[in-house]
């Protein structure tokens, strides 16, 4: 059981948690993740370690509520506990001084890109950040990213804030302006990562993406997380999660992530239904009191 | 009962293990075998000839004093029987259920020359269950605390048996386990219908009562390295099992619906996907589906029988060789057949074929015939030219074995491993190349058995005790 020290929404459906996990805080490197189980019958879900604090032994995770488990997690508050947390898992990001590094985050992907962007800056890179959201409120961690980025470009799909368009459009623009770019890290929805890969491919720029297949143990024991890269099979939890974007078989990943769509829908419906029942009960109790 | 003559003993038929009927049990996850009654156990125990030179004991990897405990059963002295069993076997309720007795003690039992052998496994199970249900576990004699501490890496049978011996020898023992529950394959691999989890949990609780500490969610190599453990502990035992699933490396293996047996069984057993949506973790809906399991060992049998219980219309084993070469326990094969599992022998998968959405729809197999025996003595299957068949399936489960997980070896460079990644040890003491570090179980032998892992854990405990009394002897 690990205690939540801080919990606050930073965007609609996106919540930041600081959770006590001193060993993990000590050990973790940028690019690594934890597996969390909210309660005793909970699923094991992977979440990136966005940051850590050695003084109070906490790690930061940033969670987007997309289904049953993440929504349930996002209902927890400071003082609550999560049942299990294990890590740090996965290979750390390969941090080098590449020269000019672009760090691209789409939606909650910004939270995953953030620790690596920070490390890239510390390694001496000139860091350009591009962080996108559907609308202004979905652009997250702008202040945090700004601290480590030499240039930062927020983008929104609807133009409500920053650059009007997708993160890929901004990247394309920089390239067309003739900017020298040596390294690109892109994290976000799979279609976005694939699009970034296509933008940088003709330029031959080393591009890394962080893959998000469905995981179970996340220690290399089950092979459920296998991804196809360069026509070979890898276990993303131990061989990744970061891979060469130009070699990833995104189609296979998209398909494999759809494996439990029916179940996911059902789990979420059940959960919302249970919350409704609970809420009605509480209301009745309140009324009686 | 008056003393029986050997002739009389030989006339008693082997007592049948009561079990759930096949039609009933394929609809639930409850244990198939129901266990002997006291009468059945005592009658079966009378079949033992109490040999002067009991060959069964030689056949047992940990040399349980078989005729001695069986005699106690015959006399109705079950507590004494349990005491004798536990002198050599730390997990009799588990071993009585999952040991391949027909390859060990029962294979050599003298009665077996003419009649079916004494049902040693069933009796072992009976005694262990009787103890748990009637008198509970008792606290053994504990040596005074030595003040020294041992870290056990991995909560499978190797680690648990090592922990048990060391705690009674007076050491402080902490077990570090990567998963959120202790038990190793006993918890995540072997299904409920063969080994109820309640039994494993009872064993773990017992160790907790003895003072063993358990730290779950702790991956040695990642959360803390072996070197770091050595700064906090006087010795380390590594029993991390063979937890890296092999795949077939054929095209189409990453299609949807293709699982490793590890993933399939972990979802169902550890994560309780059969209770979805009460439990959050899903498993593919197998109602009315055709499921193929590749492999011929216990893991394959567990997977195929689990698929049946999840509602599969057809559940088939596809195996490269023939039934005679299947490494699974005979009882599991028998149970699988009774339950309606289909066996397709002499067929090796070539390719999985999928639909537009990426779901597996069929498997192409190469028909084989048996050729000359290979190094393991099993006749090697060779392809029959041009004999290729396509079998329609909706899900595939790969159960062709496990290799060793490299997390520990990668993060402990001075720990010597062989080319398969198995840790190299001195077979007598289980000492590794690294001072203060011992290892045993599947991580040393490759996928083997519960009893061998347990035996290795106990051997290591003895050697750790010697080492901690005199570290000069490394
Ligand atoms: C290495 C890695 C790091 C991640 N980091 C973050 C992060 O920092 N913040 C964040 O919000 N999300 C992160 N994710 C995604 C997060 O794990 C999923 O959103 C979450 O598991 C969804 O669970 P659910 O029950 O809420 O939703 P569901 O409705 O069950 O699933 C929604 C979608 O999430 C994916 N998913 C479902 N179950 C799993 C699972 N067990 N493992 C992985 N993916 C699954 C599937 O694609 C599914 O379609 C990460 C994923 C990976 C693999
Ligand atoms: C499905 C299946 C059915 C089987 N059926 C039978 C049977 O009927 N009879 C029989 O005798 N044998 C059977 N076996 C084999 C038997 O289960 C194994 O030989 C035995 O469990 C090995 O024990 P172990 O302690 O070495 O490893 P395991 O049982 O594998 O336990 C190792 C433990 O270490 C943990 N671990 C791994 N890495 C780390 C790390 N870095 N840090 C911390 N913890 C870690 C794992 O999570 C696991 O809990 C079966 C195996 C399987 C998979
Ligand atoms: S070999 Fe068979 S008959 Fe002889 S002691 Fe062992 S179990 Fe009894
Ligand atoms: S999640 Fe099980 S091997 Fe990667």
PDB file of N, CA and C in Angstrom, chain B residues 156-232:
ATOM      1  N   UNK B 156       8.617 -18.226  -5.281  1.00  0.00           N
ATOM      2  CA  UNK B 156       8.130 -19.517  -5.774  1.00  0.00           C
ATOM      3  C   UNK B 156       8.538 -20.625  -4.815  1.00  0.00           C
ATOM      4  N   UNK B 157       8.306 -21.887  -5.211  1.00  0.00           N
ATOM      5  CA  UNK B 157       8.632 -22.995  -4.303  1.00  0.00           C
ATOM      6  C   UNK B 157      10.097 -23.035  -3.860  1.00  0.00           C
ATOM      7  N   UNK B 158      11.030 -22.646  -4.723  1.00  0.00           N
ATOM      8  CA  UNK B 158      12.444 -22.658  -4.325  1.00  0.00           C
ATOM      9  C   UNK B 158      12.664 -21.657  -3.199  1.00  0.00           C
ATOM     10  N   UNK B 159      12.200 -20.434  -3.391  1.00  0.00           N
ATOM     11  CA  UNK B 159      12.394 -19.391  -2.397  1.00  0.00           C
ATOM     12  C   UNK B 159      11.664 -19.708  -1.088  1.00  0.00           C
ATOM     13  N   UNK B 160      10.428 -20.206  -1.203  1.00  0.00           N
ATOM     14  CA  UNK B 160       9.631 -20.464   0.001  1.00  0.00           C
ATOM     15  C   UNK B 160      10.247 -21.561   0.858  1.00  0.00           C
ATOM     16  N   UNK B 161      10.736 -22.628   0.213  1.00  0.00           N
ATOM     17  CA  UNK B 161      11.298 -23.709   1.023  1.00  0.00           C
ATOM     18  C   UNK B 161      12.619 -23.281   1.643  1.00  0.00           C
ATOM     19  N   UNK B 162      13.394 -22.478   0.927  1.00  0.00           N
ATOM     20  CA  UNK B 162      14.643 -21.959   1.480  1.00  0.00           C
ATOM     21  C   UNK B 162      14.316 -21.062   2.680  1.00  0.00           C
ATOM     22  N   UNK B 163      13.294 -20.220   2.532  1.00  0.00           N
ATOM     23  CA  UNK B 163      12.905 -19.303   3.602  1.00  0.00           C
ATOM     24  C   UNK B 163      12.476 -20.077   4.842  1.00  0.00           C
ATOM     25  N   UNK B 164      11.724 -21.133   4.626  1.00  0.00           N
ATOM     26  CA  UNK B 164      11.215 -21.874   5.767  1.00  0.00           C
ATOM     27  C   UNK B 164      12.357 -22.494   6.577  1.00  0.00           C
ATOM     28  N   UNK B 165      13.290 -23.128   5.877  1.00  0.00           N
ATOM     29  CA  UNK B 165      14.395 -23.755   6.600  1.00  0.00           C
ATOM     30  C   UNK B 165      15.231 -22.713   7.329  1.00  0.00           C
ATOM     31  N   UNK B 166      15.506 -21.601   6.667  1.00  0.00           N
ATOM     32  CA  UNK B 166      16.373 -20.594   7.280  1.00  0.00           C
ATOM     33  C   UNK B 166      15.728 -19.952   8.500  1.00  0.00           C
ATOM     34  N   UNK B 167      14.411 -19.745   8.458  1.00  0.00           N
ATOM     35  CA  UNK B 167      13.769 -19.096   9.605  1.00  0.00           C
ATOM     36  C   UNK B 167      13.828 -20.031  10.826  1.00  0.00           C
ATOM     37  N   UNK B 168      13.681 -21.329  10.583  1.00  0.00           N
ATOM     38  CA  UNK B 168      13.753 -22.253  11.728  1.00  0.00           C
ATOM     39  C   UNK B 168      15.191 -22.393  12.233  1.00  0.00           C
ATOM     40  N   UNK B 169      16.151 -22.083  11.361  1.00  0.00           N
ATOM     41  CA  UNK B 169      17.553 -22.138  11.790  1.00  0.00           C
ATOM     42  C   UNK B 169      17.971 -20.873  12.542  1.00  0.00           C
ATOM     43  N   UNK B 170      17.068 -19.916  12.674  1.00  0.00           N
ATOM     44  CA  UNK B 170      17.382 -18.732  13.473  1.00  0.00           C
ATOM     45  C   UNK B 170      17.800 -17.502  12.690  1.00  0.00           C
ATOM     46  N   UNK B 171      17.602 -17.531  11.372  1.00  0.00           N
ATOM     47  CA  UNK B 171      17.963 -16.346  10.584  1.00  0.00           C
ATOM     48  C   UNK B 171      16.739 -15.451  10.386  1.00  0.00           C
ATOM     49  N   UNK B 172      17.006 -14.170  10.206  1.00  0.00           N
ATOM     50  CA  UNK B 172      15.930 -13.269   9.777  1.00  0.00           C
ATOM     51  C   UNK B 172      15.826 -13.392   8.273  1.00  0.00           C
ATOM     52  N   UNK B 173      14.618 -13.604   7.777  1.00  0.00           N
ATOM     53  CA  UNK B 173      14.458 -13.888   6.353  1.00  0.00           C
ATOM     54  C   UNK B 173      13.437 -12.934   5.734  1.00  0.00           C
ATOM     55  N   UNK B 174      13.825 -12.305   4.621  1.00  0.00           N
ATOM     56  CA  UNK B 174      12.890 -11.491   3.855  1.00  0.00           C
ATOM     57  C   UNK B 174      12.818 -12.028   2.429  1.00  0.00           C
ATOM     58  N   UNK B 175      11.598 -12.251   1.968  1.00  0.00           N
ATOM     59  CA  UNK B 175      11.397 -12.703   0.592  1.00  0.00           C
ATOM     60  C   UNK B 175      11.004 -11.497  -0.256  1.00  0.00           C
ATOM     61  N   UNK B 176      11.726 -11.265  -1.339  1.00  0.00           N
ATOM     62  CA  UNK B 176      11.406 -10.181  -2.264  1.00  0.00           C
ATOM     63  C   UNK B 176      10.759 -10.763  -3.509  1.00  0.00           C
ATOM     64  N   UNK B 177       9.575 -10.293  -3.825  1.00  0.00           N
ATOM     65  CA  UNK B 177       8.815 -10.858  -4.944  1.00  0.00           C
ATOM     66  C   UNK B 177       8.393  -9.737  -5.907  1.00  0.00           C
ATOM     67  N   UNK B 178       8.596  -9.987  -7.191  1.00  0.00           N
ATOM     68  CA  UNK B 178       8.285  -8.980  -8.209  1.00  0.00           C
ATOM     69  C   UNK B 178       6.773  -8.729  -8.329  1.00  0.00           C
ATOM     70  N   UNK B 179       5.990  -9.793  -8.255  1.00  0.00           N
ATOM     71  CA  UNK B 179       4.545  -9.647  -8.454  1.00  0.00           C
ATOM     72  C   UNK B 179       3.874  -9.165  -7.168  1.00  0.00           C
ATOM     73  N   UNK B 180       2.552  -8.966  -7.229  1.00  0.00           N
ATOM     74  CA  UNK B 180       1.859  -8.481  -6.053  1.00  0.00           C
ATOM     75  C   UNK B 180       1.402  -9.620  -5.149  1.00  0.00           C
ATOM     76  N   UNK B 181       1.683 -10.846  -5.563  1.00  0.00           N
ATOM     77  CA  UNK B 181       1.307 -11.965  -4.704  1.00  0.00           C
ATOM     78  C   UNK B 181       2.416 -13.014  -4.674  1.00  0.00           C
ATOM     79  N   UNK B 182       2.572 -13.670  -3.517  1.00  0.00           N
ATOM     80  CA  UNK B 182       3.626 -14.662  -3.322  1.00  0.00           C
ATOM     81  C   UNK B 182       3.170 -16.038  -3.834  1.00  0.00           C
ATOM     82  N   UNK B 183       4.109 -16.822  -4.369  1.00  0.00           N
ATOM     83  CA  UNK B 183       3.778 -18.197  -4.755  1.00  0.00           C
ATOM     84  C   UNK B 183       4.402 -18.623  -6.073  1.00  0.00           C
ATOM     85  N   UNK B 184       4.863 -17.668  -6.878  1.00  0.00           N
ATOM     86  CA  UNK B 184       5.474 -18.028  -8.160  1.00  0.00           C
ATOM     87  C   UNK B 184       4.469 -18.723  -9.053  1.00  0.00           C
ATOM     88  N   UNK B 185       4.937 -19.746  -9.750  1.00  0.00           N
ATOM     89  CA  UNK B 185       4.068 -20.470 -10.676  1.00  0.00           C
ATOM     90  C   UNK B 185       2.851 -21.050  -9.946  1.00  0.00           C
ATOM     91  N   UNK B 186       3.016 -21.364  -8.670  1.00  0.00           N
ATOM     92  CA  UNK B 186       1.903 -21.948  -7.918  1.00  0.00           C
ATOM     93  C   UNK B 186       0.715 -20.992  -7.873  1.00  0.00           C
ATOM     94  N   UNK B 187       0.994 -19.697  -7.949  1.00  0.00           N
ATOM     95  CA  UNK B 187      -0.073 -18.697  -7.911  1.00  0.00           C
ATOM     96  C   UNK B 187      -0.460 -18.230  -9.314  1.00  0.00           C
ATOM     97  N   UNK B 188       0.543 -17.936 -10.153  1.00  0.00           N
ATOM     98  CA  UNK B 188       0.164 -17.331 -11.431  1.00  0.00           C
ATOM     99  C   UNK B 188       0.009 -18.355 -12.550  1.00  0.00           C
ATOM    100  N   UNK B 189       0.600 -19.534 -12.403  1.00  0.00           N
ATOM    101  CA  UNK B 189       0.607 -20.483 -13.515  1.00  0.00           C
ATOM    102  C   UNK B 189      -0.375 -21.628 -13.355  1.00  0.00           C
ATOM    103  N   UNK B 190      -0.224 -22.402 -12.297  1.00  0.00           N
ATOM    104  CA  UNK B 190      -1.044 -23.608 -12.140  1.00  0.00           C
ATOM    105  C   UNK B 190      -2.460 -23.196 -11.737  1.00  0.00           C
ATOM    106  N   UNK B 191      -3.466 -23.647 -12.488  1.00  0.00           N
ATOM    107  CA  UNK B 191      -4.827 -23.159 -12.240  1.00  0.00           C
ATOM    108  C   UNK B 191      -5.448 -23.685 -10.954  1.00  0.00           C
ATOM    109  N   UNK B 192      -6.420 -22.930 -10.529  1.00  0.00           N
ATOM    110  CA  UNK B 192      -7.242 -23.225  -9.361  1.00  0.00           C
ATOM    111  C   UNK B 192      -7.788 -24.670  -9.369  1.00  0.00           C
ATOM    112  N   UNK B 193      -8.172 -25.171 -10.559  1.00  0.00           N
ATOM    113  CA  UNK B 193      -8.817 -26.499 -10.581  1.00  0.00           C
ATOM    114  C   UNK B 193      -7.830 -27.628 -10.328  1.00  0.00           C
ATOM    115  N   UNK B 194      -6.539 -27.273 -10.301  1.00  0.00           N
ATOM    116  CA  UNK B 194      -5.538 -28.292 -10.020  1.00  0.00           C
ATOM    117  C   UNK B 194      -4.882 -28.031  -8.672  1.00  0.00           C
ATOM    118  N   UNK B 195      -4.763 -26.762  -8.328  1.00  0.00           N
ATOM    119  CA  UNK B 195      -4.118 -26.384  -7.069  1.00  0.00           C
ATOM    120  C   UNK B 195      -4.839 -25.142  -6.538  1.00  0.00           C
ATOM    121  N   UNK B 196      -5.794 -25.342  -5.628  1.00  0.00           N
ATOM    122  CA  UNK B 196      -6.532 -24.179  -5.122  1.00  0.00           C
ATOM    123  C   UNK B 196      -5.574 -23.163  -4.493  1.00  0.00           C
ATOM    124  N   UNK B 197      -5.785 -21.906  -4.824  1.00  0.00           N
ATOM    125  CA  UNK B 197      -4.885 -20.852  -4.341  1.00  0.00           C
ATOM    126  C   UNK B 197      -4.924 -20.734  -2.826  1.00  0.00           C
ATOM    127  N   UNK B 198      -6.050 -21.142  -2.261  1.00  0.00           N
ATOM    128  CA  UNK B 198      -6.214 -21.109  -0.809  1.00  0.00           C
ATOM    129  C   UNK B 198      -5.095 -21.924  -0.138  1.00  0.00           C
ATOM    130  N   UNK B 199      -4.688 -23.010  -0.798  1.00  0.00           N
ATOM    131  CA  UNK B 199      -3.640 -23.857  -0.222  1.00  0.00           C
ATOM    132  C   UNK B 199      -2.295 -23.142  -0.242  1.00  0.00           C
ATOM    133  N   UNK B 200      -2.018 -22.473  -1.348  1.00  0.00           N
ATOM    134  CA  UNK B 200      -0.750 -21.748  -1.440  1.00  0.00           C
ATOM    135  C   UNK B 200      -0.751 -20.612  -0.413  1.00  0.00           C
ATOM    136  N   UNK B 201      -1.888 -19.914  -0.312  1.00  0.00           N
ATOM    137  CA  UNK B 201      -1.949 -18.799   0.640  1.00  0.00           C
ATOM    138  C   UNK B 201      -1.780 -19.294   2.067  1.00  0.00           C
ATOM    139  N   UNK B 202      -2.330 -20.467   2.361  1.00  0.00           N
ATOM    140  CA  UNK B 202      -2.180 -21.013   3.712  1.00  0.00           C
ATOM    141  C   UNK B 202      -0.706 -21.286   4.003  1.00  0.00           C
ATOM    142  N   UNK B 203       0.017 -21.809   3.015  1.00  0.00           N
ATOM    143  CA  UNK B 203       1.449 -22.085   3.212  1.00  0.00           C
ATOM    144  C   UNK B 203       2.209 -20.783   3.452  1.00  0.00           C
ATOM    145  N   UNK B 204       1.853 -19.754   2.689  1.00  0.00           N
ATOM    146  CA  UNK B 204       2.547 -18.471   2.824  1.00  0.00           C
ATOM    147  C   UNK B 204       2.228 -17.850   4.196  1.00  0.00           C
ATOM    148  N   UNK B 205       0.966 -17.959   4.608  1.00  0.00           N
ATOM    149  CA  UNK B 205       0.586 -17.439   5.935  1.00  0.00           C
ATOM    150  C   UNK B 205       1.356 -18.135   7.042  1.00  0.00           C
ATOM    151  N   UNK B 206       1.528 -19.426   6.846  1.00  0.00           N
ATOM    152  CA  UNK B 206       2.272 -20.210   7.827  1.00  0.00           C
ATOM    153  C   UNK B 206       3.699 -19.659   7.959  1.00  0.00           C
ATOM    154  N   UNK B 207       4.343 -19.411   6.818  1.00  0.00           N
ATOM    155  CA  UNK B 207       5.703 -18.864   6.860  1.00  0.00           C
ATOM    156  C   UNK B 207       5.708 -17.497   7.539  1.00  0.00           C
ATOM    157  N   UNK B 208       4.656 -16.727   7.283  1.00  0.00           N
ATOM    158  CA  UNK B 208       4.549 -15.409   7.914  1.00  0.00           C
ATOM    159  C   UNK B 208       4.483 -15.565   9.434  1.00  0.00           C
ATOM    160  N   UNK B 209       3.697 -16.573   9.876  1.00  0.00           N
ATOM    161  CA  UNK B 209       3.604 -16.824  11.322  1.00  0.00           C
ATOM    162  C   UNK B 209       4.949 -17.210  11.908  1.00  0.00           C
ATOM    163  N   UNK B 210       5.737 -17.910  11.114  1.00  0.00           N
ATOM    164  CA  UNK B 210       7.060 -18.297  11.599  1.00  0.00           C
ATOM    165  C   UNK B 210       8.004 -17.104  11.637  1.00  0.00           C
ATOM    166  N   UNK B 211       7.597 -15.988  11.031  1.00  0.00           N
ATOM    167  CA  UNK B 211       8.425 -14.785  11.110  1.00  0.00           C
ATOM    168  C   UNK B 211       9.066 -14.365   9.802  1.00  0.00           C
ATOM    169  N   UNK B 212       8.787 -15.083   8.721  1.00  0.00           N
ATOM    170  CA  UNK B 212       9.345 -14.681   7.425  1.00  0.00           C
ATOM    171  C   UNK B 212       8.660 -13.388   6.985  1.00  0.00           C
ATOM    172  N   UNK B 213       9.465 -12.443   6.506  1.00  0.00           N
ATOM    173  CA  UNK B 213       8.869 -11.204   5.993  1.00  0.00           C
ATOM    174  C   UNK B 213       8.743 -11.269   4.491  1.00  0.00           C
ATOM    175  N   UNK B 214       7.661 -10.703   3.986  1.00  0.00           N
ATOM    176  CA  UNK B 214       7.440 -10.716   2.544  1.00  0.00           C
ATOM    177  C   UNK B 214       7.351  -9.302   2.018  1.00  0.00           C
ATOM    178  N   UNK B 215       8.127  -9.035   0.998  1.00  0.00           N
ATOM    179  CA  UNK B 215       8.080  -7.736   0.352  1.00  0.00           C
ATOM    180  C   UNK B 215       7.646  -7.981  -1.092  1.00  0.00           C
ATOM    181  N   UNK B 216       6.365  -7.727  -1.376  1.00  0.00           N
ATOM    182  CA  UNK B 216       5.888  -7.902  -2.749  1.00  0.00           C
ATOM    183  C   UNK B 216       6.171  -6.636  -3.548  1.00  0.00           C
ATOM    184  N   UNK B 217       5.850  -6.660  -4.836  1.00  0.00           N
ATOM    185  CA  UNK B 217       6.070  -5.490  -5.707  1.00  0.00           C
ATOM    186  C   UNK B 217       7.506  -5.014  -5.649  1.00  0.00           C
ATOM    187  N   UNK B 218       8.439  -5.913  -5.684  1.00  0.00           N
ATOM    188  CA  UNK B 218       9.841  -5.560  -5.495  1.00  0.00           C
ATOM    189  C   UNK B 218      10.671  -6.383  -6.485  1.00  0.00           C
ATOM    190  N   UNK B 219      11.140  -5.727  -7.533  1.00  0.00           N
ATOM    191  CA  UNK B 219      11.875  -6.453  -8.577  1.00  0.00           C
ATOM    192  C   UNK B 219      13.370  -6.307  -8.317  1.00  0.00           C
ATOM    193  N   UNK B 220      13.992  -7.405  -7.943  1.00  0.00           N
ATOM    194  CA  UNK B 220      15.435  -7.319  -7.717  1.00  0.00           C
ATOM    195  C   UNK B 220      16.109  -7.167  -9.077  1.00  0.00           C
ATOM    196  N   UNK B 221      17.016  -6.208  -9.139  1.00  0.00           N
ATOM    197  CA  UNK B 221      17.624  -5.816 -10.410  1.00  0.00           C
ATOM    198  C   UNK B 221      17.121  -4.439 -10.810  1.00  0.00           C
ATOM    199  N   UNK B 222      15.877  -4.127 -10.437  1.00  0.00           N
ATOM    200  CA  UNK B 222      15.304  -2.826 -10.787  1.00  0.00           C
ATOM    201  C   UNK B 222      15.027  -1.981  -9.541  1.00  0.00           C
ATOM    202  N   UNK B 223      14.228  -2.521  -8.622  1.00  0.00           N
ATOM    203  CA  UNK B 223      13.938  -1.760  -7.405  1.00  0.00           C
ATOM    204  C   UNK B 223      15.190  -1.696  -6.523  1.00  0.00           C
ATOM    205  N   UNK B 224      15.927  -2.775  -6.502  1.00  0.00           N
ATOM    206  CA  UNK B 224      17.182  -2.845  -5.766  1.00  0.00           C
ATOM    207  C   UNK B 224      18.020  -3.937  -6.425  1.00  0.00           C
ATOM    208  N   UNK B 225      19.349  -3.755  -6.483  1.00  0.00           N
ATOM    209  CA  UNK B 225      20.168  -4.766  -7.147  1.00  0.00           C
ATOM    210  C   UNK B 225      20.648  -5.813  -6.145  1.00  0.00           C
ATOM    211  N   UNK B 226      21.167  -6.908  -6.658  1.00  0.00           N
ATOM    212  CA  UNK B 226      21.711  -7.955  -5.798  1.00  0.00           C
ATOM    213  C   UNK B 226      22.863  -7.386  -4.968  1.00  0.00           C
ATOM    214  N   UNK B 227      23.698  -6.554  -5.581  1.00  0.00           N
ATOM    215  CA  UNK B 227      24.809  -5.956  -4.838  1.00  0.00           C
ATOM    216  C   UNK B 227      24.321  -5.106  -3.671  1.00  0.00           C
ATOM    217  N   UNK B 228      23.253  -4.371  -3.915  1.00  0.00           N
ATOM    218  CA  UNK B 228      22.700  -3.553  -2.825  1.00  0.00           C
ATOM    219  C   UNK B 228      22.122  -4.439  -1.723  1.00  0.00           C
ATOM    220  N   UNK B 229      21.490  -5.542  -2.121  1.00  0.00           N
ATOM    221  CA  UNK B 229      20.964  -6.470  -1.109  1.00  0.00           C
ATOM    222  C   UNK B 229      22.099  -6.980  -0.230  1.00  0.00           C
ATOM    223  N   UNK B 230      23.248  -7.254  -0.862  1.00  0.00           N
ATOM    224  CA  UNK B 230      24.377  -7.814  -0.113  1.00  0.00           C
ATOM    225  C   UNK B 230      24.922  -6.843   0.929  1.00  0.00           C
ATOM    226  N   UNK B 231      24.624  -5.556   0.745  1.00  0.00           N
ATOM    227  CA  UNK B 231      25.047  -4.606   1.775  1.00  0.00           C
ATOM    228  C   UNK B 231      24.131  -4.661   2.988  1.00  0.00           C
ATOM    229  N   UNK B 232      22.903  -5.109   2.777  1.00  0.00           N
ATOM    230  CA  UNK B 232      21.939  -5.145   3.881  1.00  0.00           C
ATOM    231  C   UNK B 232      21.761  -6.542   4.462  1.00  0.00           C
TER     232      UNK B 232
END
